[in-house]
Amino acid sequence: MTEHAFSDAERRAVYRAIAERRDMRRFVQGAKVPNDVLARLLQAAHAAPSVGLMQPWRFIRITDTTLRHRIHALVDEERLRTADALGRRCDEFLALKVEGILECAELFVVALGEGRQAHVFGRRTLPQMDLASVSCAIQNLWLAARAEGLGMGWVSIFDPRALGELLGLPADAEAVAILCLGPVPEFPDRPQLELDRWALGRPLDEFVSENGWAS
Ligand SMILES: Cc1cc2nc3c(=O)[nH]c(=O)nc-3n(C[C@H](O)[C@H](O)[C@H](O)COP(=O)(O)O)c2cc1C
């Protein structure tokens, strides 16, 4: 521990937000997120690190109900295509709830901004570091939302070109996430995909090695 460490209670709060964050797809219908809370969450997202400080994120708040339904329809189309691509797990996948677009209090589309090719610092050999940076912003939002008592779900089941067209994105921007945000009835203590017996998370020691790749 160094002199820069947070207090015990503050550290516990940080680790608690990390441990108790969940991907949420069930929301309290008709609930709202107060404006000041929403402003804090977006500020938390915007405080994320980004490669070369390029801040490649764009947050598009969806407040139009018709647009929300059209986004839902796009996701549902891709959900069916995904099910088809899954072959033998098709029916099992279709039984999962994979989004809460029509129920959540707030809906955001997160996109990679335009003109990213001008940013070379940290991206010459790894251009995908723009997406890594946006992911950091989304994770900040996710953790801050959990601390505020709100759930968030990251939806990636959509065709980015179709969503980009729907929202008028420039050709070199790209939608990478649909975020469902709002009050939830409860936070499960394990990933929903484990509870639904779709997949099982593996323990940390299987992912850590020393001085080289562990086979
Ligand atoms: C990049 C990314 C995309 C995701 N896309 C979806 C999605 O489209 N639908 C869904 O139900 N969950 C989605 N998830 C949530 C994961 O299924 C979830 O994070 C994982 O099962 C672990 O559960 P937890 O987040 O509650 O710990 C996504 C998560 C990430 C990080």
PDB file of C-alpha atoms and ligand atoms in Angstrom:
ATOM      1  CA  MET A   1       0.000   0.000   0.000  1.00  0.00           C
ATOM      2  CA  THR A   2       1.366   3.473  -0.797  1.00  0.00           C
ATOM      3  CA  GLU A   3       0.594   6.931   0.538  1.00  0.00           C
ATOM      4  CA  HIS A   4      -1.589   7.434  -2.555  1.00  0.00           C
ATOM      5  CA  ALA A   5      -3.975   4.578  -1.692  1.00  0.00           C
ATOM      6  CA  PHE A   6      -7.637   5.326  -1.042  1.00  0.00           C
ATOM      7  CA  SER A   7      -9.086   4.779   2.422  1.00  0.00           C
ATOM      8  CA  ASP A   8     -10.288   1.249   3.341  1.00  0.00           C
ATOM      9  CA  ALA A   9     -13.935   2.177   2.740  1.00  0.00           C
ATOM     10  CA  GLU A  10     -13.160   3.808  -0.608  1.00  0.00           C
ATOM     11  CA  ARG A  11     -11.176   0.799  -1.783  1.00  0.00           C
ATOM     12  CA  ARG A  12     -13.958  -1.550  -0.727  1.00  0.00           C
ATOM     13  CA  ALA A  13     -16.412   0.560  -2.741  1.00  0.00           C
ATOM     14  CA  VAL A  14     -14.270   0.382  -5.879  1.00  0.00           C
ATOM     15  CA  TYR A  15     -13.885  -3.407  -5.664  1.00  0.00           C
ATOM     16  CA  ARG A  16     -17.566  -3.783  -4.818  1.00  0.00           C
ATOM     17  CA  ALA A  17     -18.625  -1.911  -7.954  1.00  0.00           C
ATOM     18  CA  ILE A  18     -16.329  -4.144 -10.009  1.00  0.00           C
ATOM     19  CA  ALA A  19     -17.574  -7.372  -8.395  1.00  0.00           C
ATOM     20  CA  GLU A  20     -21.268  -6.474  -8.427  1.00  0.00           C
ATOM     21  CA  ARG A  21     -21.471  -4.986 -11.931  1.00  0.00           C
ATOM     22  CA  ARG A  22     -23.632  -7.195 -14.101  1.00  0.00           C
ATOM     23  CA  ASP A  23     -24.794  -7.137 -17.678  1.00  0.00           C
ATOM     24  CA  MET A  24     -28.505  -6.350 -17.314  1.00  0.00           C
ATOM     25  CA  ARG A  25     -31.343  -7.045 -19.717  1.00  0.00           C
ATOM     26  CA  ARG A  26     -34.326  -6.708 -17.357  1.00  0.00           C
ATOM     27  CA  PHE A  27     -35.342  -3.200 -16.297  1.00  0.00           C
ATOM     28  CA  VAL A  28     -38.033  -1.524 -14.210  1.00  0.00           C
ATOM     29  CA  GLN A  29     -40.542  -0.345 -16.820  1.00  0.00           C
ATOM     30  CA  GLY A  30     -41.487   3.334 -16.807  1.00  0.00           C
ATOM     31  CA  ALA A  31     -38.578   4.262 -14.517  1.00  0.00           C
ATOM     32  CA  LYS A  32     -36.373   7.311 -15.096  1.00  0.00           C
ATOM     33  CA  VAL A  33     -32.723   8.266 -14.623  1.00  0.00           C
ATOM     34  CA  PRO A  34     -32.422  11.768 -13.108  1.00  0.00           C
ATOM     35  CA  ASN A  35     -30.534  14.265 -15.290  1.00  0.00           C
ATOM     36  CA  ASP A  36     -27.802  14.874 -12.717  1.00  0.00           C
ATOM     37  CA  VAL A  37     -27.105  11.130 -12.471  1.00  0.00           C
ATOM     38  CA  LEU A  38     -26.998  10.824 -16.257  1.00  0.00           C
ATOM     39  CA  ALA A  39     -24.551  13.737 -16.431  1.00  0.00           C
ATOM     40  CA  ARG A  40     -22.273  12.041 -13.867  1.00  0.00           C
ATOM     41  CA  LEU A  41     -22.353   8.763 -15.786  1.00  0.00           C
ATOM     42  CA  LEU A  42     -21.442  10.406 -19.092  1.00  0.00           C
ATOM     43  CA  GLN A  43     -18.666  12.352 -17.354  1.00  0.00           C
ATOM     44  CA  ALA A  44     -17.350   9.044 -15.944  1.00  0.00           C
ATOM     45  CA  ALA A  45     -17.365   7.556 -19.455  1.00  0.00           C
ATOM     46  CA  HIS A  46     -15.619  10.612 -20.859  1.00  0.00           C
ATOM     47  CA  ALA A  47     -12.900  10.347 -18.155  1.00  0.00           C
ATOM     48  CA  ALA A  48     -11.724   7.063 -19.685  1.00  0.00           C
ATOM     49  CA  PRO A  49      -8.214   6.583 -21.016  1.00  0.00           C
ATOM     50  CA  SER A  50      -7.826   6.644 -24.793  1.00  0.00           C
ATOM     51  CA  VAL A  51      -4.960   5.867 -27.109  1.00  0.00           C
ATOM     52  CA  GLY A  52      -3.024   9.072 -27.914  1.00  0.00           C
ATOM     53  CA  LEU A  53      -5.829  10.914 -26.047  1.00  0.00           C
ATOM     54  CA  MET A  54      -7.903  10.600 -29.215  1.00  0.00           C
ATOM     55  CA  GLN A  55     -11.208  10.274 -27.293  1.00  0.00           C
ATOM     56  CA  PRO A  56     -12.771   8.274 -30.134  1.00  0.00           C
ATOM     57  CA  TRP A  57     -16.173   7.887 -28.428  1.00  0.00           C
ATOM     58  CA  ARG A  58     -19.518   9.377 -29.392  1.00  0.00           C
ATOM     59  CA  PHE A  59     -22.571   8.853 -27.168  1.00  0.00           C
ATOM     60  CA  ILE A  60     -25.907   9.178 -28.947  1.00  0.00           C
ATOM     61  CA  ARG A  61     -28.853   9.411 -26.558  1.00  0.00           C
ATOM     62  CA  ILE A  62     -32.023   7.960 -28.027  1.00  0.00           C
ATOM     63  CA  THR A  63     -35.095   9.827 -26.767  1.00  0.00           C
ATOM     64  CA  ASP A  64     -37.405   9.286 -29.749  1.00  0.00           C
ATOM     65  CA  THR A  65     -39.740   6.322 -29.161  1.00  0.00           C
ATOM     66  CA  THR A  66     -40.105   5.487 -32.851  1.00  0.00           C
ATOM     67  CA  LEU A  67     -36.323   5.418 -33.225  1.00  0.00           C
ATOM     68  CA  ARG A  68     -36.055   3.170 -30.162  1.00  0.00           C
ATOM     69  CA  HIS A  69     -38.469   0.715 -31.789  1.00  0.00           C
ATOM     70  CA  ARG A  70     -36.520   0.809 -35.057  1.00  0.00           C
ATOM     71  CA  ILE A  71     -33.289   0.068 -33.186  1.00  0.00           C
ATOM     72  CA  HIS A  72     -35.031  -2.811 -31.435  1.00  0.00           C
ATOM     73  CA  ALA A  73     -36.187  -4.156 -34.815  1.00  0.00           C
ATOM     74  CA  LEU A  74     -32.592  -4.048 -36.140  1.00  0.00           C
ATOM     75  CA  VAL A  75     -31.385  -5.985 -33.099  1.00  0.00           C
ATOM     76  CA  ASP A  76     -34.141  -8.530 -33.459  1.00  0.00           C
ATOM     77  CA  GLU A  77     -33.244  -9.127 -37.118  1.00  0.00           C
ATOM     78  CA  GLU A  78     -29.625  -9.772 -36.162  1.00  0.00           C
ATOM     79  CA  ARG A  79     -30.722 -11.929 -33.216  1.00  0.00           C
ATOM     80  CA  LEU A  80     -32.458 -14.262 -35.689  1.00  0.00           C
ATOM     81  CA  ARG A  81     -29.417 -14.299 -38.007  1.00  0.00           C
ATOM     82  CA  THR A  82     -27.182 -15.089 -35.017  1.00  0.00           C
ATOM     83  CA  ALA A  83     -29.488 -17.930 -33.975  1.00  0.00           C
ATOM     84  CA  ASP A  84     -29.283 -19.326 -37.479  1.00  0.00           C
ATOM     85  CA  ALA A  85     -25.476 -19.121 -37.440  1.00  0.00           C
ATOM     86  CA  LEU A  86     -25.347 -20.968 -34.105  1.00  0.00           C
ATOM     87  CA  GLY A  87     -26.599 -24.216 -35.612  1.00  0.00           C
ATOM     88  CA  ARG A  88     -27.345 -26.749 -32.914  1.00  0.00           C
ATOM     89  CA  ARG A  89     -27.607 -24.124 -30.153  1.00  0.00           C
ATOM     90  CA  CYS A  90     -30.127 -22.073 -32.163  1.00  0.00           C
ATOM     91  CA  ASP A  91     -33.206 -22.738 -29.974  1.00  0.00           C
ATOM     92  CA  GLU A  92     -31.219 -22.409 -26.766  1.00  0.00           C
ATOM     93  CA  PHE A  93     -29.979 -18.993 -27.934  1.00  0.00           C
ATOM     94  CA  LEU A  94     -33.458 -17.850 -28.938  1.00  0.00           C
ATOM     95  CA  ALA A  95     -34.661 -18.612 -25.397  1.00  0.00           C
ATOM     96  CA  LEU A  96     -32.118 -16.159 -23.916  1.00  0.00           C
ATOM     97  CA  LYS A  97     -33.011 -12.552 -23.214  1.00  0.00           C
ATOM     98  CA  VAL A  98     -30.214 -10.653 -24.943  1.00  0.00           C
ATOM     99  CA  GLU A  99     -31.374  -7.032 -24.731  1.00  0.00           C
ATOM    100  CA  GLY A 100     -33.699  -4.712 -22.819  1.00  0.00           C
ATOM    101  CA  ILE A 101     -34.074  -1.991 -25.457  1.00  0.00           C
ATOM    102  CA  LEU A 102     -37.810  -1.425 -25.095  1.00  0.00           C
ATOM    103  CA  GLU A 103     -37.859  -1.603 -21.281  1.00  0.00           C
ATOM    104  CA  CYS A 104     -34.822   0.412 -20.164  1.00  0.00           C
ATOM    105  CA  ALA A 105     -35.125   4.005 -18.931  1.00  0.00           C
ATOM    106  CA  GLU A 106     -32.304   5.315 -21.134  1.00  0.00           C
ATOM    107  CA  LEU A 107     -30.945   4.063 -24.408  1.00  0.00           C
ATOM    108  CA  PHE A 108     -27.585   5.059 -25.906  1.00  0.00           C
ATOM    109  CA  VAL A 109     -25.757   4.124 -29.053  1.00  0.00           C
ATOM    110  CA  VAL A 110     -22.001   4.389 -28.665  1.00  0.00           C
ATOM    111  CA  ALA A 111     -19.994   4.936 -31.810  1.00  0.00           C
ATOM    112  CA  LEU A 112     -16.408   5.304 -32.899  1.00  0.00           C
ATOM    113  CA  GLY A 113     -16.007   8.862 -34.202  1.00  0.00           C
ATOM    114  CA  GLU A 114     -15.021   9.997 -37.677  1.00  0.00           C
ATOM    115  CA  GLY A 115     -11.467  10.824 -38.859  1.00  0.00           C
ATOM    116  CA  ARG A 116      -9.789   8.117 -36.778  1.00  0.00           C
ATOM    117  CA  GLN A 117      -7.172   7.342 -39.456  1.00  0.00           C
ATOM    118  CA  ALA A 118      -5.461  10.651 -38.571  1.00  0.00           C
ATOM    119  CA  HIS A 119      -4.545   9.186 -35.170  1.00  0.00           C
ATOM    120  CA  VAL A 120      -1.374   7.121 -35.513  1.00  0.00           C
ATOM    121  CA  PHE A 121       0.039   7.330 -31.958  1.00  0.00           C
ATOM    122  CA  GLY A 122      -0.464   3.853 -30.463  1.00  0.00           C
ATOM    123  CA  ARG A 123      -2.464   2.675 -33.485  1.00  0.00           C
ATOM    124  CA  ARG A 124       0.091   2.228 -36.287  1.00  0.00           C
ATOM    125  CA  THR A 125       0.340  -1.505 -35.661  1.00  0.00           C
ATOM    126  CA  LEU A 126      -2.826  -1.845 -33.560  1.00  0.00           C
ATOM    127  CA  PRO A 127      -5.568   0.242 -35.184  1.00  0.00           C
ATOM    128  CA  GLN A 128      -8.139  -1.520 -33.008  1.00  0.00           C
ATOM    129  CA  MET A 129      -6.909   0.507 -30.013  1.00  0.00           C
ATOM    130  CA  ASP A 130      -9.686   2.998 -30.852  1.00  0.00           C
ATOM    131  CA  LEU A 131     -12.219   0.308 -30.012  1.00  0.00           C
ATOM    132  CA  ALA A 132     -10.224  -0.573 -26.898  1.00  0.00           C
ATOM    133  CA  SER A 133     -10.504   3.078 -25.828  1.00  0.00           C
ATOM    134  CA  VAL A 134     -14.262   3.194 -26.397  1.00  0.00           C
ATOM    135  CA  SER A 135     -14.540  -0.020 -24.380  1.00  0.00           C
ATOM    136  CA  CYS A 136     -12.758   1.694 -21.481  1.00  0.00           C
ATOM    137  CA  ALA A 137     -15.344   4.487 -21.628  1.00  0.00           C
ATOM    138  CA  ILE A 138     -18.209   2.007 -21.639  1.00  0.00           C
ATOM    139  CA  GLN A 139     -16.724   0.116 -18.694  1.00  0.00           C
ATOM    140  CA  ASN A 140     -16.401   3.387 -16.729  1.00  0.00           C
ATOM    141  CA  LEU A 141     -20.067   4.075 -17.413  1.00  0.00           C
ATOM    142  CA  TRP A 142     -21.002   0.527 -16.422  1.00  0.00           C
ATOM    143  CA  LEU A 143     -19.186   0.703 -13.086  1.00  0.00           C
ATOM    144  CA  ALA A 144     -20.420   4.196 -12.279  1.00  0.00           C
ATOM    145  CA  ALA A 145     -23.981   3.095 -13.095  1.00  0.00           C
ATOM    146  CA  ARG A 146     -23.631   0.161 -10.672  1.00  0.00           C
ATOM    147  CA  ALA A 147     -22.433   2.514  -7.935  1.00  0.00           C
ATOM    148  CA  GLU A 148     -25.508   4.710  -8.636  1.00  0.00           C
ATOM    149  CA  GLY A 149     -27.734   1.618  -8.264  1.00  0.00           C
ATOM    150  CA  LEU A 150     -28.491   1.433 -11.991  1.00  0.00           C
ATOM    151  CA  GLY A 151     -28.113  -1.517 -14.316  1.00  0.00           C
ATOM    152  CA  MET A 152     -26.632  -1.452 -17.789  1.00  0.00           C
ATOM    153  CA  GLY A 153     -26.633  -3.923 -20.644  1.00  0.00           C
ATOM    154  CA  TRP A 154     -24.231  -3.881 -23.568  1.00  0.00           C
ATOM    155  CA  VAL A 155     -25.893  -5.034 -26.769  1.00  0.00           C
ATOM    156  CA  SER A 156     -23.706  -5.912 -29.743  1.00  0.00           C
ATOM    157  CA  ILE A 157     -26.225  -7.910 -31.726  1.00  0.00           C
ATOM    158  CA  PHE A 158     -26.761  -5.543 -34.664  1.00  0.00           C
ATOM    159  CA  ASP A 159     -25.474  -4.711 -38.118  1.00  0.00           C
ATOM    160  CA  PRO A 160     -23.303  -1.595 -37.611  1.00  0.00           C
ATOM    161  CA  ARG A 161     -23.927  -0.376 -41.156  1.00  0.00           C
ATOM    162  CA  ALA A 162     -27.707  -0.528 -40.756  1.00  0.00           C
ATOM    163  CA  LEU A 163     -27.557   1.227 -37.373  1.00  0.00           C
ATOM    164  CA  GLY A 164     -25.123   3.814 -38.771  1.00  0.00           C
ATOM    165  CA  GLU A 165     -27.556   4.584 -41.604  1.00  0.00           C
ATOM    166  CA  LEU A 166     -30.490   4.852 -39.233  1.00  0.00           C
ATOM    167  CA  LEU A 167     -28.658   7.402 -37.067  1.00  0.00           C
ATOM    168  CA  GLY A 168     -26.950   9.344 -39.866  1.00  0.00           C
ATOM    169  CA  LEU A 169     -23.388   8.420 -38.905  1.00  0.00           C
ATOM    170  CA  PRO A 170     -20.601   9.632 -41.213  1.00  0.00           C
ATOM    171  CA  ALA A 171     -19.155   6.869 -43.425  1.00  0.00           C
ATOM    172  CA  ASP A 172     -15.957   6.556 -41.368  1.00  0.00           C
ATOM    173  CA  ALA A 173     -17.727   6.441 -37.988  1.00  0.00           C
ATOM    174  CA  GLU A 174     -19.015   3.125 -36.637  1.00  0.00           C
ATOM    175  CA  ALA A 175     -21.659   2.160 -34.097  1.00  0.00           C
ATOM    176  CA  VAL A 176     -20.126  -0.372 -31.690  1.00  0.00           C
ATOM    177  CA  ALA A 177     -22.567  -0.650 -28.799  1.00  0.00           C
ATOM    178  CA  ILE A 178     -26.166  -0.181 -27.826  1.00  0.00           C
ATOM    179  CA  LEU A 179     -26.391   0.534 -24.102  1.00  0.00           C
ATOM    180  CA  CYS A 180     -29.560  -0.134 -22.126  1.00  0.00           C
ATOM    181  CA  LEU A 181     -29.473   1.769 -18.843  1.00  0.00           C
ATOM    182  CA  GLY A 182     -31.810   2.258 -15.913  1.00  0.00           C
ATOM    183  CA  PRO A 183     -33.257   0.996 -12.650  1.00  0.00           C
ATOM    184  CA  VAL A 184     -33.443  -2.818 -12.457  1.00  0.00           C
ATOM    185  CA  PRO A 185     -35.522  -5.109 -10.216  1.00  0.00           C
ATOM    186  CA  GLU A 186     -32.387  -6.845  -8.881  1.00  0.00           C
ATOM    187  CA  PHE A 187     -28.749  -7.542  -9.685  1.00  0.00           C
ATOM    188  CA  PRO A 188     -27.975 -11.260 -10.054  1.00  0.00           C
ATOM    189  CA  ASP A 189     -24.828 -12.369  -8.216  1.00  0.00           C
ATOM    190  CA  ARG A 190     -23.540 -14.259 -11.263  1.00  0.00           C
ATOM    191  CA  PRO A 191     -23.544 -13.577 -14.997  1.00  0.00           C
ATOM    192  CA  GLN A 192     -27.000 -14.160 -16.453  1.00  0.00           C
ATOM    193  CA  LEU A 193     -25.448 -16.444 -19.090  1.00  0.00           C
ATOM    194  CA  GLU A 194     -24.279 -18.726 -16.257  1.00  0.00           C
ATOM    195  CA  LEU A 195     -27.719 -18.659 -14.626  1.00  0.00           C
ATOM    196  CA  ASP A 196     -29.240 -19.523 -18.021  1.00  0.00           C
ATOM    197  CA  ARG A 197     -26.673 -22.333 -18.440  1.00  0.00           C
ATOM    198  CA  TRP A 198     -25.335 -20.872 -21.687  1.00  0.00           C
ATOM    199  CA  ALA A 199     -21.701 -20.624 -20.565  1.00  0.00           C
ATOM    200  CA  LEU A 200     -19.561 -20.867 -17.460  1.00  0.00           C
ATOM    201  CA  GLY A 201     -16.896 -18.317 -16.559  1.00  0.00           C
ATOM    202  CA  ARG A 202     -13.449 -19.784 -15.876  1.00  0.00           C
ATOM    203  CA  PRO A 203     -11.203 -18.885 -12.914  1.00  0.00           C
ATOM    204  CA  LEU A 204      -8.399 -16.313 -13.047  1.00  0.00           C
ATOM    205  CA  ASP A 205      -5.525 -18.788 -12.720  1.00  0.00           C
ATOM    206  CA  GLU A 206      -6.368 -20.202 -16.161  1.00  0.00           C
ATOM    207  CA  PHE A 207      -5.610 -16.789 -17.677  1.00  0.00           C
ATOM    208  CA  VAL A 208      -2.373 -15.778 -15.946  1.00  0.00           C
ATOM    209  CA  SER A 209       1.100 -17.037 -16.861  1.00  0.00           C
ATOM    210  CA  GLU A 210       4.702 -16.080 -16.338  1.00  0.00           C
ATOM    211  CA  ASN A 211       7.439 -15.492 -18.912  1.00  0.00           C
ATOM    212  CA  GLY A 212       5.464 -16.856 -21.817  1.00  0.00           C
ATOM    213  CA  TRP A 213       2.291 -18.471 -23.012  1.00  0.00           C
ATOM    214  CA  ALA A 214       0.979 -21.222 -20.743  1.00  0.00           C
ATOM    215  CA  SER A 215      -0.366 -24.087 -22.838  1.00  0.00           C
TER     216      SER A 215
HETATM  217  C1  LIG B   1     -18.405  -6.233 -25.873  1.00  0.00           C
HETATM  218  C2  LIG B   1     -19.584  -6.882 -25.204  1.00  0.00           C
HETATM  219  C3  LIG B   1     -20.728  -7.143 -25.947  1.00  0.00           C
HETATM  220  C4  LIG B   1     -21.833  -7.757 -25.347  1.00  0.00           C
HETATM  221  N1  LIG B   1     -22.981  -7.974 -26.086  1.00  0.00           N
HETATM  222  C5  LIG B   1     -24.050  -8.528 -25.482  1.00  0.00           C
HETATM  223  C6  LIG B   1     -25.284  -8.688 -26.194  1.00  0.00           C
HETATM  224  O1  LIG B   1     -25.437  -8.309 -27.354  1.00  0.00           O
HETATM  225  N2  LIG B   1     -26.315  -9.243 -25.537  1.00  0.00           N
HETATM  226  C7  LIG B   1     -26.211  -9.678 -24.245  1.00  0.00           C
HETATM  227  O2  LIG B   1     -27.182 -10.195 -23.703  1.00  0.00           O
HETATM  228  N3  LIG B   1     -25.069  -9.521 -23.545  1.00  0.00           N
HETATM  229  C8  LIG B   1     -24.001  -8.943 -24.130  1.00  0.00           C
HETATM  230  N4  LIG B   1     -22.851  -8.745 -23.409  1.00  0.00           N
HETATM  231  C9  LIG B   1     -22.809  -9.139 -21.984  1.00  0.00           C
HETATM  232  C10 LIG B   1     -22.047 -10.425 -21.710  1.00  0.00           C
HETATM  233  O3  LIG B   1     -22.808 -11.531 -22.059  1.00  0.00           O
HETATM  234  C11 LIG B   1     -21.691 -10.445 -20.218  1.00  0.00           C
HETATM  235  O4  LIG B   1     -20.803  -9.376 -19.955  1.00  0.00           O
HETATM  236  C12 LIG B   1     -21.045 -11.743 -19.766  1.00  0.00           C
HETATM  237  O5  LIG B   1     -21.936 -12.813 -19.892  1.00  0.00           O
HETATM  238  C13 LIG B   1     -20.582 -11.688 -18.299  1.00  0.00           C
HETATM  239  O6  LIG B   1     -21.650 -11.294 -17.471  1.00  0.00           O
HETATM  240  P1  LIG B   1     -21.548 -10.039 -16.516  1.00  0.00           P
HETATM  241  O7  LIG B   1     -21.259  -8.832 -17.405  1.00  0.00           O
HETATM  242  O8  LIG B   1     -22.871  -9.930 -15.830  1.00  0.00           O
HETATM  243  O9  LIG B   1     -20.411 -10.279 -15.576  1.00  0.00           O
HETATM  244  C14 LIG B   1     -21.765  -8.132 -23.987  1.00  0.00           C
HETATM  245  C15 LIG B   1     -20.609  -7.846 -23.250  1.00  0.00           C
HETATM  246  C16 LIG B   1     -19.540  -7.230 -23.848  1.00  0.00           C
HETATM  247  C17 LIG B   1     -18.316  -6.920 -23.015  1.00  0.00           C
END
